[in-house]
Coordinates of C-alpha atoms in Angstrom, one line a residue:
X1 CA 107.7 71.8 139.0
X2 CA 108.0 73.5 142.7
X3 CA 107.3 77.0 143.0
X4 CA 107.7 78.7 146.1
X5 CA 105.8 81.8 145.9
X6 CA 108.0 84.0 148.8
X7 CA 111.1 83.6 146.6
X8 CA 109.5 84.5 143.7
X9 CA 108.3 87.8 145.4
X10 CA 111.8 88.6 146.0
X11 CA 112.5 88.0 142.8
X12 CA 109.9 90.2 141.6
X13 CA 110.8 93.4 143.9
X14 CA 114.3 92.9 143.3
X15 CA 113.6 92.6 139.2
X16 CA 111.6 96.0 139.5
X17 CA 114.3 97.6 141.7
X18 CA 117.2 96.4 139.3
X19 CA 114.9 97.8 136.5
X20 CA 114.0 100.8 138.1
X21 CA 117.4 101.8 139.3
X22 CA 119.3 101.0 136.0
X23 CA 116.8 102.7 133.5
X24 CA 116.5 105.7 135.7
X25 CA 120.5 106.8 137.3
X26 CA 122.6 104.5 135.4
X27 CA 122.1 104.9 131.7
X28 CA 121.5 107.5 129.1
X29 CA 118.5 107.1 127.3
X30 CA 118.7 107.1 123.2
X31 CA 115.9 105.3 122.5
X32 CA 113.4 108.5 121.0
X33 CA 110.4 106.9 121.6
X34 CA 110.7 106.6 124.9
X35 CA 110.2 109.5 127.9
X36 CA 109.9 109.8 131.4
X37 CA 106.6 111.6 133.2
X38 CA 107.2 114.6 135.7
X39 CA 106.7 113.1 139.7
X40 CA 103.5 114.4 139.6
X41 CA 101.8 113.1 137.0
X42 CA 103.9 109.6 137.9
X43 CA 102.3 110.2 141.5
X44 CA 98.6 110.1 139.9
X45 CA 99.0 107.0 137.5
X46 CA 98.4 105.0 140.6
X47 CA 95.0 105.3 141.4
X48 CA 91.6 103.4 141.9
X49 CA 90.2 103.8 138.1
X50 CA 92.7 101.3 137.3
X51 CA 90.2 98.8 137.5
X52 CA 87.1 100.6 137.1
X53 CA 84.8 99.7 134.0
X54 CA 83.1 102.8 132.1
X55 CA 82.2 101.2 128.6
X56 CA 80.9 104.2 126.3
X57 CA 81.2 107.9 126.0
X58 CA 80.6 110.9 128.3
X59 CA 77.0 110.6 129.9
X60 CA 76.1 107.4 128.1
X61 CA 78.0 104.8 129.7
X62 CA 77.4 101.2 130.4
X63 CA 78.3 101.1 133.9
X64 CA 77.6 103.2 137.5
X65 CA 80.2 104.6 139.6
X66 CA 81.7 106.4 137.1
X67 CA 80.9 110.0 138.0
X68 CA 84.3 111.0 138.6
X69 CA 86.2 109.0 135.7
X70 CA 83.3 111.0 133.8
X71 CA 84.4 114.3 135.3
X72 CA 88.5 113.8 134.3
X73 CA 87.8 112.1 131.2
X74 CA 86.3 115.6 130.0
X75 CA 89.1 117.7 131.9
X76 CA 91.7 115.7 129.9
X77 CA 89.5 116.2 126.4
X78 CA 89.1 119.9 127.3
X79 CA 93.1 120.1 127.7
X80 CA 94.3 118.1 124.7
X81 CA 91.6 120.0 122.2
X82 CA 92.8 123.4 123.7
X83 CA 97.0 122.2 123.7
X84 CA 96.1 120.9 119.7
X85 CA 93.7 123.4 118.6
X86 CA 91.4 120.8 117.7
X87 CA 87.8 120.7 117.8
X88 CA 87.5 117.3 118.6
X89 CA 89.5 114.5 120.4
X90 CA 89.1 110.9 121.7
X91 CA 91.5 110.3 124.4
X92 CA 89.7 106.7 125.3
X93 CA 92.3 104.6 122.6
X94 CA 95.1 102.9 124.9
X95 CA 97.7 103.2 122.7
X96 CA 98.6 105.2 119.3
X97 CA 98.7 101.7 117.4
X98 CA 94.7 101.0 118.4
X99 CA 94.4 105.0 117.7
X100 CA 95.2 104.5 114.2
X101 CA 93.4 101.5 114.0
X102 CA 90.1 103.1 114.8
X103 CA 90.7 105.5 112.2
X104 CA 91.1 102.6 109.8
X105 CA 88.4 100.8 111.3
X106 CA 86.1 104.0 110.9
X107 CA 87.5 104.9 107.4
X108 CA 87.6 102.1 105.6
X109 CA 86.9 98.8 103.8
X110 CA 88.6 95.3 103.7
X111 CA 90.2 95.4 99.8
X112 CA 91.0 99.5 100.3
X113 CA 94.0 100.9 99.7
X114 CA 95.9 103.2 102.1
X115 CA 99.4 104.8 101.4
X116 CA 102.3 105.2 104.0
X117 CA 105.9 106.1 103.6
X118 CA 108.2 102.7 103.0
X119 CA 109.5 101.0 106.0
X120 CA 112.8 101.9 105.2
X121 CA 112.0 104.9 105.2
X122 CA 110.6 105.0 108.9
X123 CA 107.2 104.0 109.1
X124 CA 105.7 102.5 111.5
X125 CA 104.4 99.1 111.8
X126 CA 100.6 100.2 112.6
X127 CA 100.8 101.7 109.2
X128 CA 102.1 98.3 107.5
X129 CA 100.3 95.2 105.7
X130 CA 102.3 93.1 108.5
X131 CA 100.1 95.5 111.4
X132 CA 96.9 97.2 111.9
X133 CA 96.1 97.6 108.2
X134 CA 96.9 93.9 107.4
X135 CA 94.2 92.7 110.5
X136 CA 91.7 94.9 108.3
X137 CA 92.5 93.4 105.0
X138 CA 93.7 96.6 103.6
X139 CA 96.0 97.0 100.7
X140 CA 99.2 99.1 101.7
X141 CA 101.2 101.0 99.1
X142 CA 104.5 103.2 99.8
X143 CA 104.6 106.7 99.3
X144 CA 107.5 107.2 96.5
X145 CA 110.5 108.9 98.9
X146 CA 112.8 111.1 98.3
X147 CA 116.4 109.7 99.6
X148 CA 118.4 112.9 99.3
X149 CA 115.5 115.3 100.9
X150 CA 115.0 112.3 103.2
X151 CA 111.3 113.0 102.8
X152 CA 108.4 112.4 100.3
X153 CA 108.5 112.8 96.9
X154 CA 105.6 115.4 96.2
X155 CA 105.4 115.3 92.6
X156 CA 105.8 111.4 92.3
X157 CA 103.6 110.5 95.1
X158 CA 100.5 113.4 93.8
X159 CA 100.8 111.3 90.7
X160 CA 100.3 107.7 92.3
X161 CA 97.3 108.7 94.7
X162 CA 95.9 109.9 91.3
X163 CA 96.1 106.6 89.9
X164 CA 95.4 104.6 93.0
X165 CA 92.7 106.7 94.5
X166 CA 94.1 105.7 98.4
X167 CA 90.8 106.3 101.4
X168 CA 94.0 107.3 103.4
X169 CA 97.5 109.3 102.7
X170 CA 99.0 108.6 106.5
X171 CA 102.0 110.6 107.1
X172 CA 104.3 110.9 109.8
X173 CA 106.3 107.7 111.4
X174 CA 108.6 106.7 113.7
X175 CA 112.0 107.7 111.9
X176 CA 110.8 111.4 111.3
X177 CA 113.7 114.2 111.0
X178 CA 111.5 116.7 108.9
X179 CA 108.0 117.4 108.7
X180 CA 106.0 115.7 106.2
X181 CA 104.7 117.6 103.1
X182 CA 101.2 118.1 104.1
X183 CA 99.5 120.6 102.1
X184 CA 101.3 119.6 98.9
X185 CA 99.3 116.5 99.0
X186 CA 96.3 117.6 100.5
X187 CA 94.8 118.5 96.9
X188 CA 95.1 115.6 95.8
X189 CA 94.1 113.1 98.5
X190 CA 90.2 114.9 98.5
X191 CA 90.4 115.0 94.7
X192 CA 90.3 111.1 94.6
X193 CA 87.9 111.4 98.0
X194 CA 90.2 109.9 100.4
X195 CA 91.6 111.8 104.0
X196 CA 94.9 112.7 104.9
X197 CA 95.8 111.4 108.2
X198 CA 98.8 112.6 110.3
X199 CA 100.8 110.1 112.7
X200 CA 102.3 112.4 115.0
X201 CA 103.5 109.9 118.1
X202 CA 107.0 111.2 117.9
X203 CA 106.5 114.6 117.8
X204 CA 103.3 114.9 119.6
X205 CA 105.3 117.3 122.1
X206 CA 107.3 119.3 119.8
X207 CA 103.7 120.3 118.6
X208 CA 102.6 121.2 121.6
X209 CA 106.3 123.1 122.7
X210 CA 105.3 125.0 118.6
X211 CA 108.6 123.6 117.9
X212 CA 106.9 121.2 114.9
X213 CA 103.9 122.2 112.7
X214 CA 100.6 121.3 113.9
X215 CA 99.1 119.3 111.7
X216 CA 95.7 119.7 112.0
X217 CA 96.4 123.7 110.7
X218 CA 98.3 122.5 108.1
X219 CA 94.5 120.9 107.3
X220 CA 95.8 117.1 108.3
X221 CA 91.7 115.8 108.7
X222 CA 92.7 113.1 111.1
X223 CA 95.9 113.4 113.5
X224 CA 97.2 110.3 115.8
X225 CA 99.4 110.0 118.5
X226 CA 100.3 107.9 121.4
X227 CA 101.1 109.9 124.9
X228 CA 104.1 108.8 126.1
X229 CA 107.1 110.0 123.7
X230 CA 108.2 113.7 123.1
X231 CA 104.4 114.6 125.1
X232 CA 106.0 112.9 128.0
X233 CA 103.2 111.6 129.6
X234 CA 101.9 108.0 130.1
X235 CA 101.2 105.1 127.6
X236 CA 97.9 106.0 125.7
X237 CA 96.6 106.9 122.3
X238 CA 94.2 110.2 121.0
X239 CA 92.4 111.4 117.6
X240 CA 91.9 114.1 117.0
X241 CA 90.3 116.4 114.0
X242 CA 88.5 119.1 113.4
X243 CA 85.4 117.6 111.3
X244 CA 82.8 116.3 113.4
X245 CA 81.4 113.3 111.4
X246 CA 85.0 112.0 111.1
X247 CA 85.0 111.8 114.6
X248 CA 81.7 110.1 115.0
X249 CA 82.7 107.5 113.3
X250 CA 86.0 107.1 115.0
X251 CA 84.2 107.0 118.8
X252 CA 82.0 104.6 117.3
X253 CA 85.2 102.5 116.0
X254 CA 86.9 102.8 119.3
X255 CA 83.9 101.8 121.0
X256 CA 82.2 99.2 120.9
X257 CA 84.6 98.5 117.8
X258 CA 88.2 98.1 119.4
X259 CA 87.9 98.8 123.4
X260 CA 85.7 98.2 126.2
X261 CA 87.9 99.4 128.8
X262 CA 90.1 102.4 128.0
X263 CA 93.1 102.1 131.1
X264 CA 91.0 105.4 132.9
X265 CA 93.9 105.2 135.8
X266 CA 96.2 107.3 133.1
X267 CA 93.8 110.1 132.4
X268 CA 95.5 112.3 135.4
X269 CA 99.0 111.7 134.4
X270 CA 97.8 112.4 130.8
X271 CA 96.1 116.1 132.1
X272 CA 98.7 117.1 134.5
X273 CA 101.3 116.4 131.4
X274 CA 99.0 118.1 129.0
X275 CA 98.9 121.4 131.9
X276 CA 102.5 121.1 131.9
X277 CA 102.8 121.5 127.9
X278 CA 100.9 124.1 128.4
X279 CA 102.9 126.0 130.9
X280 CA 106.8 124.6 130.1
X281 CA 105.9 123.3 126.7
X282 CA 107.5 125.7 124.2
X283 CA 110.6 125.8 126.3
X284 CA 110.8 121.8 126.8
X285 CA 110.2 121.1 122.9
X286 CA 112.9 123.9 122.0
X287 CA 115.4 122.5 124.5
X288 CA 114.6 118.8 122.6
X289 CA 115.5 120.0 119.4
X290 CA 118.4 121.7 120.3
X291 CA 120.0 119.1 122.4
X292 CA 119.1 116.6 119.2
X293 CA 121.2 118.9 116.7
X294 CA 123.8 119.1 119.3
X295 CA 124.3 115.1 119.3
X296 CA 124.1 114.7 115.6
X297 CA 126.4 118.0 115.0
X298 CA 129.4 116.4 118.0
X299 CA 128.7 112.8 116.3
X300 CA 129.1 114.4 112.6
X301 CA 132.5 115.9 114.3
X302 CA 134.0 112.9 115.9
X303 CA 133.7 111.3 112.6
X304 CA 130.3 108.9 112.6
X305 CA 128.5 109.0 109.2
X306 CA 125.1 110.8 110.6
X307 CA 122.3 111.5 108.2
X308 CA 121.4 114.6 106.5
X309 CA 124.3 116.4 107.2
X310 CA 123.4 118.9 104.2
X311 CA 119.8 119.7 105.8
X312 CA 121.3 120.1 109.3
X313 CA 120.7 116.5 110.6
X314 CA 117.1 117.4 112.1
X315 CA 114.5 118.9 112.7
X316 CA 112.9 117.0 115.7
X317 CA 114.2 115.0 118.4
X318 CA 115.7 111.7 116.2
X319 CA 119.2 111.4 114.7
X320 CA 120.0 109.1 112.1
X321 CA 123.2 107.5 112.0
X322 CA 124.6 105.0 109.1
X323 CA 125.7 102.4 110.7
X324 CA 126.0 100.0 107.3

């Protein structure tokens, strides 16, 4: 087969143009776990740490020339523990899926068992036998939901991580109207010795805006995220927690577990979205939710069957409707 390398570079700018044109002025967006950065943190994604090595953690890396990645690397830390009121986070994962994978990694043992709410229910698939937890050899068991609260059932599920003893209760997912009941299982996850881990990749943001409980004060001891959805920053994945051995092992999990090179070209976008939370944040996540409840609420009105009518459709930026 021919290929003639000029035509296919047309081909490639005019794709990206196409793309770029189309995603950006011609459609409305309803996919919620996508997002778009501000121009200034899109401005800084392009940069020369793109292909830059610096296996390992602050001041003990594997490679020179990395004074500077070293010097935003912590800025970025310092902004995302201060935004999460955590005492610890490791910003190096590249996405939320090998995020909650190190905490797996770091956690657990092939043949454990891990709990996560059903599929059905909205989980997502870094929290399935079929993803992450499957590659590990981990047993996966659904939380018992709750259809009409569209949440977990407390009492039934207090009663199963009795009887299965689970290293790790993950909440959080990626259908996830309202929050998760964390400190009504709390209790019982450390009675049976096992931590309670938050996924919070869709609402990440809405945290930061104060517009969603923070996990980690509701005593979550590990919370994950990726960077890009309601945080609307670029593709990337943090842990954080506020227990320092915890965190040991996930940096150890990370690297040289999962990683060797952590994409260090996103760490600006990722702090100037992180100052921007900071500044607009609580304003931004606000604005979300409202504009959400205003979909569901003029859907609900022009006659589509949209979920949880009775509990006001939402609490976060996704609306449900049943299209069966």
């Amino acid at each position: 087969m021919s290929i003639n390398p000029d035509s296919i570079l047309n081909d490639v700018l005019d794709i990206v143009r196409a793309h770029n044109r189309w995603r950006r002025l011609e459609t409305i967006n309803l996919i919620a776990s996508e997002n778009v950065m501000s121009p200034l943190a899109e401005y800084l994604y392009i940069n020369d740490m793109e292909g830059r090595y610096a296996e390992g953690t602050l001041g003990s890396r594997y490679y020179q020339g990395v004074k500077f990645i070293d010097k935003l690397e912590g800025v970025v830390t310092e902004l995302m523990k201060s935004l999460f009121n955590s005492k610890y986070a490791d910003v190096r994962p590249i996405s939320g899926t090998i995020a909650n994978m190190a905490v797996y990694a770091a956690l657990t043992q092939p043949g454990d068992t891990i709990f996560s709410i059903p599929i059905g229910a909205g989980s997502h698939i870094s929290h399935r036998v079929t993803g992450a937890p499957g590659i590990l050899k981990l047993k996966v068991v659904n939380l018992p939901w709750d259809n009409e609260e569209f949440n977990v059932d407390v009492d039934a599920s207090i009663k199963l991580i009795k009887e299965n003893k689970p290293k790790i209760v993950i909440l959080g997912g990626s259908v996830y109207l309202f929050p998760h009941p964390i400190k009504e299982l709390l209790d019982a996850v450390h009675e049976v010795g096992g931590y309670l881990m938050h996924d919070s990749a869709h609402v990440l943001g809405l945290i930061a805006g104060r517009a969603f409980p923070n996990p980690l004060d509701l005593g979550a001891d590990l919370m994950t995220s990726s960077t890009h959805k309601t945080f609307p920053g670029p593709q990337g994945g943090v842990v954080f927690t506020n227990n320092e051995e915890l965190f040991k092992q996930v940096q150890k999990a990370v690297f040289p577990g999962l990683t060797s090179n952590y994409h260090h070209h996103r760490y600006a976008a990722t702090a100037i979205t992180a100052i921007e939370m900071m500044k607009f944040g609580e304003a931004y996540a606000k604005q979300v939710v409202s504009n959400a409840k205003a979909l569901a609420e003029e859907l609900h009105a022009l006659g589509f069957s949209v979920v949880a009518e009775k509990k006001g459709f939402t609490k976060t930026h996704h609306v449900l409707v049943d299209v069966s």
